[in-house]
XYZ file of C-alpha atoms in Angstrom:
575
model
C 18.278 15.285 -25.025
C 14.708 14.078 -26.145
C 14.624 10.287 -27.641
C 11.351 9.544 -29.828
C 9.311 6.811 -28.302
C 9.135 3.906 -30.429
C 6.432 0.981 -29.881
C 8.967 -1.352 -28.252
C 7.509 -4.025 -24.646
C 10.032 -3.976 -22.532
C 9.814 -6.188 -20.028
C 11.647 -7.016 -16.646
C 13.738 -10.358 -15.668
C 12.806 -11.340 -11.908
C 15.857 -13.282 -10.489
C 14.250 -15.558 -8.546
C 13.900 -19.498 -9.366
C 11.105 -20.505 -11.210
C 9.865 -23.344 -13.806
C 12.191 -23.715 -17.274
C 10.602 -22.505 -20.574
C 12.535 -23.199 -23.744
C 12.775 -19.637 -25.555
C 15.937 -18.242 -27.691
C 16.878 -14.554 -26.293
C 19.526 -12.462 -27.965
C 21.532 -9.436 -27.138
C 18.976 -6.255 -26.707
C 19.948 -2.895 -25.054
C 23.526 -2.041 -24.491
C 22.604 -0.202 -20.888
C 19.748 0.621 -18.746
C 20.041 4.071 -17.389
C 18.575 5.954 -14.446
C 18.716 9.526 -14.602
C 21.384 9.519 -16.361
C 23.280 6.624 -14.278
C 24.065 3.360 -15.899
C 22.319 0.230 -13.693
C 25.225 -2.362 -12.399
C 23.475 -5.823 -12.987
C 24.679 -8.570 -11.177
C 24.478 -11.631 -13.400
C 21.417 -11.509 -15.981
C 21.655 -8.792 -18.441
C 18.890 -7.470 -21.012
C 18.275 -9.722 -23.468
C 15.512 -9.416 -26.841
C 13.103 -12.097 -26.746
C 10.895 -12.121 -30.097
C 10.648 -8.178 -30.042
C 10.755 -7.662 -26.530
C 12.950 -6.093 -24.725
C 13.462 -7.738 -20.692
C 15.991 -6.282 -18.321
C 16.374 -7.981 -14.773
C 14.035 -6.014 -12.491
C 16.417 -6.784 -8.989
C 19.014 -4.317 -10.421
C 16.228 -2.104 -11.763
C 14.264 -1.553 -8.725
C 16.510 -1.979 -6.219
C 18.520 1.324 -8.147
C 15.076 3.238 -7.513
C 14.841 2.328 -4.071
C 12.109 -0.761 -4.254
C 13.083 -3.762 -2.118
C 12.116 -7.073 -4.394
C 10.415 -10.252 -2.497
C 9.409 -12.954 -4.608
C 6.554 -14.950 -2.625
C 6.145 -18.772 -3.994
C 3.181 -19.718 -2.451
C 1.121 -17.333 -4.713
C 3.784 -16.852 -7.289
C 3.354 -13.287 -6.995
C 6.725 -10.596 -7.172
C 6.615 -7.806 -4.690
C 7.994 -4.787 -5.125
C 8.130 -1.898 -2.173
C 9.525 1.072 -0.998
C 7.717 2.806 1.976
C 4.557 2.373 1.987
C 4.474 1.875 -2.468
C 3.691 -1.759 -2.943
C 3.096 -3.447 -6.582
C 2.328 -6.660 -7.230
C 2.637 -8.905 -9.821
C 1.589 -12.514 -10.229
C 2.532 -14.876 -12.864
C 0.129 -15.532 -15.300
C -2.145 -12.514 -14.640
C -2.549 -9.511 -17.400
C -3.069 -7.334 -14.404
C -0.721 -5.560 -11.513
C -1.299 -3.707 -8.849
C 0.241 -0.538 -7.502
C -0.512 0.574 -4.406
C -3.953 -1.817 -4.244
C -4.742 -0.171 -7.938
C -4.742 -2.091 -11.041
C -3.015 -1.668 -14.054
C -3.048 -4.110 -17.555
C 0.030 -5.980 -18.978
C 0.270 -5.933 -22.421
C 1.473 -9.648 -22.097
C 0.632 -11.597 -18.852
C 3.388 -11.823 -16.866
C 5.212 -15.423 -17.353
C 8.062 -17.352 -16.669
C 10.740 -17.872 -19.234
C 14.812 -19.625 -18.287
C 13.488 -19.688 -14.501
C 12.758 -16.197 -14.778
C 9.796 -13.929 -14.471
C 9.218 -11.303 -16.759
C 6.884 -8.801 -17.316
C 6.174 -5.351 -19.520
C 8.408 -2.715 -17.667
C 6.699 0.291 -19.345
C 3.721 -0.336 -16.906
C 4.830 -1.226 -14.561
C 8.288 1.681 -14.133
C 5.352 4.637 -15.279
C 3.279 3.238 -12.292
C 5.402 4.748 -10.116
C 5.597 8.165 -12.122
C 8.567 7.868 -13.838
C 9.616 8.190 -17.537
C 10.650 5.061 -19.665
C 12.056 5.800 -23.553
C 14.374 4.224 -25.691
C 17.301 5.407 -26.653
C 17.862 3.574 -30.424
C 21.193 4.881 -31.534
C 22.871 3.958 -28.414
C 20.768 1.051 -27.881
C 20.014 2.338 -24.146
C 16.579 1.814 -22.273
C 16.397 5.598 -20.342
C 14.352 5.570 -16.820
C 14.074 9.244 -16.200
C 12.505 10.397 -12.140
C 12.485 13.817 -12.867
C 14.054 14.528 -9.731
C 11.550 13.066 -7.631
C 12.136 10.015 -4.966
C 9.854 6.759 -5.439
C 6.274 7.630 -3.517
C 5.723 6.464 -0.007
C 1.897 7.019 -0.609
C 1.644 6.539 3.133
C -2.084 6.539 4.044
C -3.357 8.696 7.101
C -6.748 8.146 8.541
C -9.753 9.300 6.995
C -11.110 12.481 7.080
C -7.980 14.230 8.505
C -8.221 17.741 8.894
C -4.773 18.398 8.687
C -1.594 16.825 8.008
C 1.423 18.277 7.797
C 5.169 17.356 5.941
C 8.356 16.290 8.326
C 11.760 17.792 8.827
C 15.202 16.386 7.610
C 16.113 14.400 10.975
C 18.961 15.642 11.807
C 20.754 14.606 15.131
C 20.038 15.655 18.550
C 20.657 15.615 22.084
C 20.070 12.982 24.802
C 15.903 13.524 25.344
C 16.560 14.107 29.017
C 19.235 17.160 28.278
C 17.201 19.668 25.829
C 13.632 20.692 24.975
C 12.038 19.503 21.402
C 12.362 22.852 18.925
C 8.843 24.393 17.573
C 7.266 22.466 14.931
C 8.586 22.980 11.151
C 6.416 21.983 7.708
C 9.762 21.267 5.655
C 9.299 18.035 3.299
C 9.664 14.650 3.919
C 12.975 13.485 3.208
C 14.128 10.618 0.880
C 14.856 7.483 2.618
C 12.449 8.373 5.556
C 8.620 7.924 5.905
C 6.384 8.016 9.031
C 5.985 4.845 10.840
C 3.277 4.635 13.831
C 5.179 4.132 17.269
C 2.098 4.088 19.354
C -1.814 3.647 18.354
C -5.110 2.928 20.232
C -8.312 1.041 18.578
C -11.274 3.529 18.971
C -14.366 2.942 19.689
C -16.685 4.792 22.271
C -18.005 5.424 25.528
C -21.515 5.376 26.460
C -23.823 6.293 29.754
C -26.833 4.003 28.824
C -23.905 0.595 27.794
C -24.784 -2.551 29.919
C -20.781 -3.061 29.624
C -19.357 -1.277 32.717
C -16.239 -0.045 31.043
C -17.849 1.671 28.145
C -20.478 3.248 30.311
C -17.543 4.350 32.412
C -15.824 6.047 29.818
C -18.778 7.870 28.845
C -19.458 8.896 32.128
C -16.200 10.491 32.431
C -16.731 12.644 29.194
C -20.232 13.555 29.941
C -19.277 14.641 33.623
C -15.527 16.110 33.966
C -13.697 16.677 30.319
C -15.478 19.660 28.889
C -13.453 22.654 30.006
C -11.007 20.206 31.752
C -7.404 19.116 30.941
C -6.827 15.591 30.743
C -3.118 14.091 30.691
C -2.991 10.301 29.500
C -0.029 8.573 29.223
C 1.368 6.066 26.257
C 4.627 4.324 25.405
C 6.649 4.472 22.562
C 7.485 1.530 20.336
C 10.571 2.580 18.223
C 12.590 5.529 18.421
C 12.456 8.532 15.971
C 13.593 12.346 15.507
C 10.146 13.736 14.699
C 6.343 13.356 15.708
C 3.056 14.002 14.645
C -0.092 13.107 16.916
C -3.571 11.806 16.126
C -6.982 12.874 17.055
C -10.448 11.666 16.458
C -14.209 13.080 16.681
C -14.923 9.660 14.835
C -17.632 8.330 17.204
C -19.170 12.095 17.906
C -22.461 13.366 17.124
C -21.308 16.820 17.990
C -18.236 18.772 18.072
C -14.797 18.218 19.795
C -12.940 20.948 20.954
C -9.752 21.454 21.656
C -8.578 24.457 23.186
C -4.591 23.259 23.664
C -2.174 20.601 23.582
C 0.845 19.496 24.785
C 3.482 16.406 24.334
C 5.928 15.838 27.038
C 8.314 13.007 28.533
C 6.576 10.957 31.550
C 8.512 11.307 34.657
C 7.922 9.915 37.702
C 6.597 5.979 38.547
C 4.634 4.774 35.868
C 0.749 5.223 37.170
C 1.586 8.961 37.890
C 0.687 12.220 36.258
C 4.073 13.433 36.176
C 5.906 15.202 33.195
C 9.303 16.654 32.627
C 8.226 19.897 32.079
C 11.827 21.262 30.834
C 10.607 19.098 27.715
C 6.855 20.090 27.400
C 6.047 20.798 23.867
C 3.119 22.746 22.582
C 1.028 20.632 20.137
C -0.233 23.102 17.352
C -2.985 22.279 14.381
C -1.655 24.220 10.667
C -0.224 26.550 13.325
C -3.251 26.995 15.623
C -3.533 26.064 19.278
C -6.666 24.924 18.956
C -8.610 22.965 17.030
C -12.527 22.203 16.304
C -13.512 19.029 14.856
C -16.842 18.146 13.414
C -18.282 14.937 14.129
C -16.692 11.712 12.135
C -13.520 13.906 11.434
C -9.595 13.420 12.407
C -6.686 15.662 12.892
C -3.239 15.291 12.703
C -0.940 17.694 14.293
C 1.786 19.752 12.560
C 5.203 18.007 12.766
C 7.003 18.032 16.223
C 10.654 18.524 16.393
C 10.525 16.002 19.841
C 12.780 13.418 19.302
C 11.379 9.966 21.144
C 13.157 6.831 22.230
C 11.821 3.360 22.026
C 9.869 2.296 24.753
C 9.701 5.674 26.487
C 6.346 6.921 28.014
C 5.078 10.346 26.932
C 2.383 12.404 28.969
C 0.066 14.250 26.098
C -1.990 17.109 27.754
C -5.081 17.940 26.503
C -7.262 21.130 27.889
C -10.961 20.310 25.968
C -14.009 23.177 25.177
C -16.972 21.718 23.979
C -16.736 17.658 24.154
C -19.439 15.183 23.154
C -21.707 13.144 25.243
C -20.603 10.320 23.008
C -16.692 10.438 23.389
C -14.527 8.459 20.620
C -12.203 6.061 23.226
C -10.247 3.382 23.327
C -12.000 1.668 26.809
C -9.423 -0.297 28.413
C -5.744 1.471 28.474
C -3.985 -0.627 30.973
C -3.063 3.377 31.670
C -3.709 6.111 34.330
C -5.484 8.877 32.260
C -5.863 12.191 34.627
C -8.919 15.296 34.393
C -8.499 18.509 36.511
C -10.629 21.290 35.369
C -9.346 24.689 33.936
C -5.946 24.575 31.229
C -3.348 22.281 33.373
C -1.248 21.268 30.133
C 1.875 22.898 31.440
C 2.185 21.613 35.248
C 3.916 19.141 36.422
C 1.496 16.984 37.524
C -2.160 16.884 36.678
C -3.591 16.404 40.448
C -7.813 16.023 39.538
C -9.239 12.479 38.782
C -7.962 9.486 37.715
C -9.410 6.764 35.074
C -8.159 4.016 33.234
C -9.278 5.138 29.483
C -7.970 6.816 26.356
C -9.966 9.462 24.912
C -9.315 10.903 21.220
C -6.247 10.476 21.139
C -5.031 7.462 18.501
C -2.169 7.976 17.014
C 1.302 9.082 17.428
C 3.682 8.379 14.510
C 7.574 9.235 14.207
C 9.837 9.789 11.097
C 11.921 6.670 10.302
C 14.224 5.245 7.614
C 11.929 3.590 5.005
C 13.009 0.391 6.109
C 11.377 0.843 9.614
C 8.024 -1.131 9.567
C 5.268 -1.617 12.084
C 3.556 -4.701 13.173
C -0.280 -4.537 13.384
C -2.126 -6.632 15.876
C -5.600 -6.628 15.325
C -6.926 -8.576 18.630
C -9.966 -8.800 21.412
C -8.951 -8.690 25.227
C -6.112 -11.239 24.984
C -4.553 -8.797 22.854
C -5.741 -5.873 24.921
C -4.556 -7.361 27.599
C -6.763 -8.330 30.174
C -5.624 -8.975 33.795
C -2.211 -7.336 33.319
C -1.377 -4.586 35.741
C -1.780 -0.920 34.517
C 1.955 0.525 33.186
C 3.655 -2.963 33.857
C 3.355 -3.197 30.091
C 3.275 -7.089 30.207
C 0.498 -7.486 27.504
C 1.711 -10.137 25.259
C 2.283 -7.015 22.781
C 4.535 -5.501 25.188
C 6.497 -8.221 25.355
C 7.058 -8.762 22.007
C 8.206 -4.680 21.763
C 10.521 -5.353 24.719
C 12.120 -8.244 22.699
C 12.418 -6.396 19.536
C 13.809 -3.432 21.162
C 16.467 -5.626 22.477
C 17.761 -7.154 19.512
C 19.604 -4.938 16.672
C 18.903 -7.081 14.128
C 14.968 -5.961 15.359
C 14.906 -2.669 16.332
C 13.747 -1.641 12.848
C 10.208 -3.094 13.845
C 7.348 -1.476 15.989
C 4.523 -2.873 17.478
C 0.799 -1.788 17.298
C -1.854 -2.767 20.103
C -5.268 -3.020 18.280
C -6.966 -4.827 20.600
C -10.143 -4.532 21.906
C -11.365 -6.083 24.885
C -14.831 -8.053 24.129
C -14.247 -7.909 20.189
C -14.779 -10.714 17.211
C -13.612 -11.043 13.636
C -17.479 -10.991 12.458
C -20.595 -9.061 13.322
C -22.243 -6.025 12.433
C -20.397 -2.987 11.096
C -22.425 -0.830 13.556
C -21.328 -2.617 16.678
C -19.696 -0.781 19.668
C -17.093 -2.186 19.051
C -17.621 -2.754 15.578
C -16.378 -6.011 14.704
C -12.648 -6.835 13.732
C -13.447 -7.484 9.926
C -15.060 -3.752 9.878
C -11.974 -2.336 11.397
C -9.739 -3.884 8.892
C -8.829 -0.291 6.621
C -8.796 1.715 9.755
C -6.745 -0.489 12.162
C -4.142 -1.389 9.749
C -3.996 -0.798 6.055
C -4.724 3.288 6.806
C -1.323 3.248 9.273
C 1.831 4.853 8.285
C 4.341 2.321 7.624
C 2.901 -1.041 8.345
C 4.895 -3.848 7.121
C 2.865 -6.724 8.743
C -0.748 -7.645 10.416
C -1.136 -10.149 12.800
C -4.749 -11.848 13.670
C -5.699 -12.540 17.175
C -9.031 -12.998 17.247
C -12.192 -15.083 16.884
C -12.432 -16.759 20.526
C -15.295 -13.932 21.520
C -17.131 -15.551 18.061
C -16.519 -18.934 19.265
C -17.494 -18.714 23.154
C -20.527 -16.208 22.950
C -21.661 -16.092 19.628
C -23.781 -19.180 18.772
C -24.829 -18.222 14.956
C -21.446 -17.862 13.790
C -20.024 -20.720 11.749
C -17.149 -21.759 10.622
C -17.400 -20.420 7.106
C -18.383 -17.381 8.133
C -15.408 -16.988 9.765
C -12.594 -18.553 7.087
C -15.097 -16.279 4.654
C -13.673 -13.098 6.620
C -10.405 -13.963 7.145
C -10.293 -14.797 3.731
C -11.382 -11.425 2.921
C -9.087 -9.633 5.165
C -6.030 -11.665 3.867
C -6.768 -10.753 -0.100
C -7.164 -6.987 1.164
C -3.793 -7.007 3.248
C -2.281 -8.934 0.764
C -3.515 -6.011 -1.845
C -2.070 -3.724 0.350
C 1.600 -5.355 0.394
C 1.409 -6.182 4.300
C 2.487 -9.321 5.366
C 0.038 -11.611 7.077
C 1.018 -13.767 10.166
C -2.208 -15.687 10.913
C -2.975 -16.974 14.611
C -4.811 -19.294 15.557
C -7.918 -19.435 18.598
C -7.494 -20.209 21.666
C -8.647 -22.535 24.142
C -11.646 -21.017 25.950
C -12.448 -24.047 28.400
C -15.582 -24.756 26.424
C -17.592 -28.061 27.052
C -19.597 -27.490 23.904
C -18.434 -30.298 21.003
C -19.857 -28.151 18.324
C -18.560 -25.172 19.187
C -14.519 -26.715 19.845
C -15.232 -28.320 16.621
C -15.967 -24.862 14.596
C -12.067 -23.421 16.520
C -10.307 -26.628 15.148
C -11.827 -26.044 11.668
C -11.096 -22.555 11.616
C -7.659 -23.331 13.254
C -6.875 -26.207 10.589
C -7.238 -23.861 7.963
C -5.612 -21.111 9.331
C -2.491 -23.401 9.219
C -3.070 -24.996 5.940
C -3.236 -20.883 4.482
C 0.382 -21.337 6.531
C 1.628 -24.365 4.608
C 0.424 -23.484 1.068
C 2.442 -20.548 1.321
C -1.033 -18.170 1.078
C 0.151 -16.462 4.037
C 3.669 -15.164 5.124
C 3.749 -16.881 8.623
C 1.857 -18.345 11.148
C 2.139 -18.295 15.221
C -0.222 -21.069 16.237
C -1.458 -19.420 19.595
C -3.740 -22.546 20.502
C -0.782 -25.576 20.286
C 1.200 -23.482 22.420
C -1.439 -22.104 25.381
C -3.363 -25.718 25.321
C -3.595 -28.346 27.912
C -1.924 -31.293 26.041
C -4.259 -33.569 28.251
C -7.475 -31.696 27.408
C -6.566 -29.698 24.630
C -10.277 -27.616 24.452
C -8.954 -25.593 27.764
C -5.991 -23.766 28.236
C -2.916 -25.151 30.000
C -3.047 -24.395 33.725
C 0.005 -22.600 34.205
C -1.471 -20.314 31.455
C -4.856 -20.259 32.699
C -6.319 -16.895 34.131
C -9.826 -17.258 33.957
C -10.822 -20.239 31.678
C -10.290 -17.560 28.513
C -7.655 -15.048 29.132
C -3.681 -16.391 29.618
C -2.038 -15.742 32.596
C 1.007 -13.373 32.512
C 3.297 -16.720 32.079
C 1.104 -17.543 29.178
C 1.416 -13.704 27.653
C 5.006 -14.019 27.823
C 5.125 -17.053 25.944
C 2.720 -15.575 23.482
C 5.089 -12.578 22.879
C 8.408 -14.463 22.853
C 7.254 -16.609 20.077
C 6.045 -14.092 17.783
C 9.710 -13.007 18.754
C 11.185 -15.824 17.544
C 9.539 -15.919 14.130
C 10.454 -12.721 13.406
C 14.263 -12.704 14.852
C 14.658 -15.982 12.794
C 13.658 -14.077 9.756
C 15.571 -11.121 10.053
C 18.722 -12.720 11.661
């Protein structure tokens, strides 16, 4: 049945508190339907206010799948479903799907402690229908069939992605082999979620910094024609992977002859794999794989189901590799190179090194409501000191929590730290700066739901030019963007660094200050304030001793309080 679409703003009712303004609204449409399916209001119904049409947007959205947060420190309603985010703030003629803007025919306002808005926009935004039914008084939302998008981003310049299989369920991992990859579609109520992920930058012969030079020492001298087998843990369980690789860094091409995924077995530092559960790793159905320098791949989908915390081995047997080799310097990880196609055996018996090469990303299918938590960090997040697989980075600890707790489980946890790092400096840095790393780090993963800053220290202790504006200017900056983005911002503040410098202590406690007041105003969602809880009460410009490493780094007593804070905020929320 076709309706004729008549010149009519509807607009949506937010049910969330807001200031009183005296209007008159009378009885409008009878129903709201979706596909067909009348929408069960609870209180607020639609109601014609001079001409317009508003229905309450909580029984609206929440029908199509959208989960509705209404933020009061910017006045702005949030809308989401995977990663689909719109915005809306009062006052504003503008909204924003998925970081794109769209006009309002009215701005949106607040009207009998409700927010309203034109729904047309806003409901065709997603790529849905919206007519009016005029006999039967009915406003008619039609999908077409087609679930809400995810519009889940991927890193750029992928090669090849591919679609994921209806999870279905499956054995214990330890009692059956992961089936051969499938390209069926993405099912509604699932999207990919990352469950592990590496910050790349890369290594380098001629670096005065003796990891990076390591790293490219490895890849200049042992991984071409070699396998390597590096080892990473999984965050939060899921039915179905897909793996990352990148040539980002390269000024020539990667090659990779084969690929494998399997479960780690043995004591963690070891090369071991189960190899009843080693899984080929193919590329739009190919072994093998060439990329061209600056480009990513993603694999085809892997039918390997993964539980949380669980370390996998992925086997990688390289042609042509190089000389400057995309990595991720410091793993906290054994990584293993034997020459000649290993990818299969049980153990990988050549050298060993302590980096991650190419590999950043592996991502599992999870309900939509499965969301990962970004931290974009320098060493403290990276976690210098710790011992290699002990996994007691402060990010680690935080996983193990989550993990623990069912009303957290939902949440994974993503290491972007990078040892040596700061939130500003050039773009063309190795590594390149925090600020620079913003789009790649975080608002390009699948299924982030929050970012969390740790960084600026490095700025503070080593780089004399950088002030204190320069600093609230970029974390300005990279608030508005995640904020665009509909991630959640938890800001942190610096540490301590034992500095003796007045000037420079004075810069952290202005940055700091303001970092909480973004906390208080309500700019940001939350705060974990990493300096009141890691200082020395009795000389608050160095750290605590029994958190003291080295004058800059926490020790692991100071990690773990780092982690089971950030615990806390978020177990209080979702309690």
């Amino acid at each position: 049945m076709k309706f004729a679409k008549r010149l009519i703003l509807l607009a949506i009712v937010f049910a969330f508190a807001a200031l009183p303004m005296s209007v008159v609204a009378q009885p409008a449409a009878s129903a709201v339907t979706i596909d067909g399916q009348p929408v069960v209001f609870d209180g607020a119904q639609a109601v014609n206010v001079d001409g317009r049409i508003l229905v309450p947007v909580r029984g609206v959205f929440e029908a199509l799948g959208f989960e509705v947060e209404w933020q009061e420190g910017t006045r702005t309603a949030v809308l989401t479903r995977g990663g689909f985010t719109i915005r809306i703030m009062i006052g504003s003629d503008t909204f924003t799907a998925n970081g794109v803007v769209h006009d309002l025919d009215v701005p949106a306002q607040i009207i009998q402690d409700r927010t309203m808005l034109p729904i047309r926009a806003v409901v065709e935004s997603v790529g849905y229908d919206v007519d009016w039914d005029e006999a039967n008084r009915i406003i008619v939302i039609t999908t077409g069939g087609q679930p809400s998008p995810t519009a889940e981003p991927t890193p750029a310049a992928t090669t090849e992605v591919e679609a994921t299989p209806t999870p279905t369920p499956t054995p214990s991992p330890t009692e059956a082999a992961p089936q051969p990859p499938t390209t069926a579609a993405l099912p509604a109520g699932y999207h990919w979620v990352g469950t592990w992920a590496s910050s790349q930058y890369f290594g380098d012969v001629n670096s005065g910094n003796g990891g990076i030079r390591s790293a490219g020492e490895v890849a200049r001298d042992r991984l071409a024609g070699a396998t390597l087998r590096q080892m990473v843990r999984t965050a939060i369980a899921g039915d179905s992977i897909r793996l990352t690789f990148s040539n980002q860094f390269g000024q020539t091409d990667l090659v990779i002859n084969a690929a494998s995924v399997a479960r780690a077995s043995g004591s963690p530092g070891s090369s071991g794999i189960n190899t009843a559960t080693h899984t080929p790793i193919t590329f739009g159905g190919s072994a093998s794989v060439t990329l061209a320098p600056g480009e990513f791949v993603t694999s085809d989908t892997l039918n390997f189901p993964v539980e949380a915390l669980e370390r996998l081995a992925v086997s990688t047997y390289f042609g042509e590799v190089p000389a400057r080799i995309t990595s991720h310097i410091a793993a906290r990880a054994n990584s293993f190179v034997q020459p000649g196609n290993h990818i299969s055996s049980a153990t990988v018996t050549g050298s060993v090194n302590t980096h991650w090469f190419v590999l950043c990303n592996v991502d599992v299918v999870a309900p939509t409501n499965f969301r990962s938590i970004v931290v974009l960090g320098d060493s403290i997040t990276d976690g210098f000191g710790v011992t290699n697989e002990a996994y007691t980075r402060w990010v680690d600890i935080l996983m193990n929590n989550l993990q623990g707790n069912a009303a957290t489980r939902h949440l994974s946890v993503i290491n972007m730290g990078i040892g040596g790092n700061g939130l500003v400096g050039g773009p063309g840095g190795n590594p390149p700066a925090a600020r620079h790393l913003l789009q790649r780090d975080v608002l390009d993963q699948p299924g982030v739901g929050y970012v969390v800053f740790q960084i600026g220290v490095n700025n503070i202790a080593f780089s004399p030019s950088v002030s204190a504006a320069s600093m609230i200017n970029a974390y300005s900056e990279m608030i508005e963007e995640a904020h665009a983005a509909g991630i959640r911002v938890i800001g942190g503040t610096i540490t301590p660094h034992n500095e003796d410098r007045d000037y420079r202590d004075q810069i952290r406690n202005e940055v700091n200050d303001w970092m909480r007041q973004q906390y208080a105003d309500g700019v940001i969602w939350g705060l974990i304030d990493f300096d009141a809880i890691l200082r020395d009460p009795g000389n608050p410009r160095r750290l605590a001793p029994t958190f003291d490493r080295d004058g800059i780094h926490p020790t692991n007593s100071g990690y773990r309080l780092m982690g089971e804070t950030l615990f806390d905020i978020m177990l209080e929320y979702y309690r």
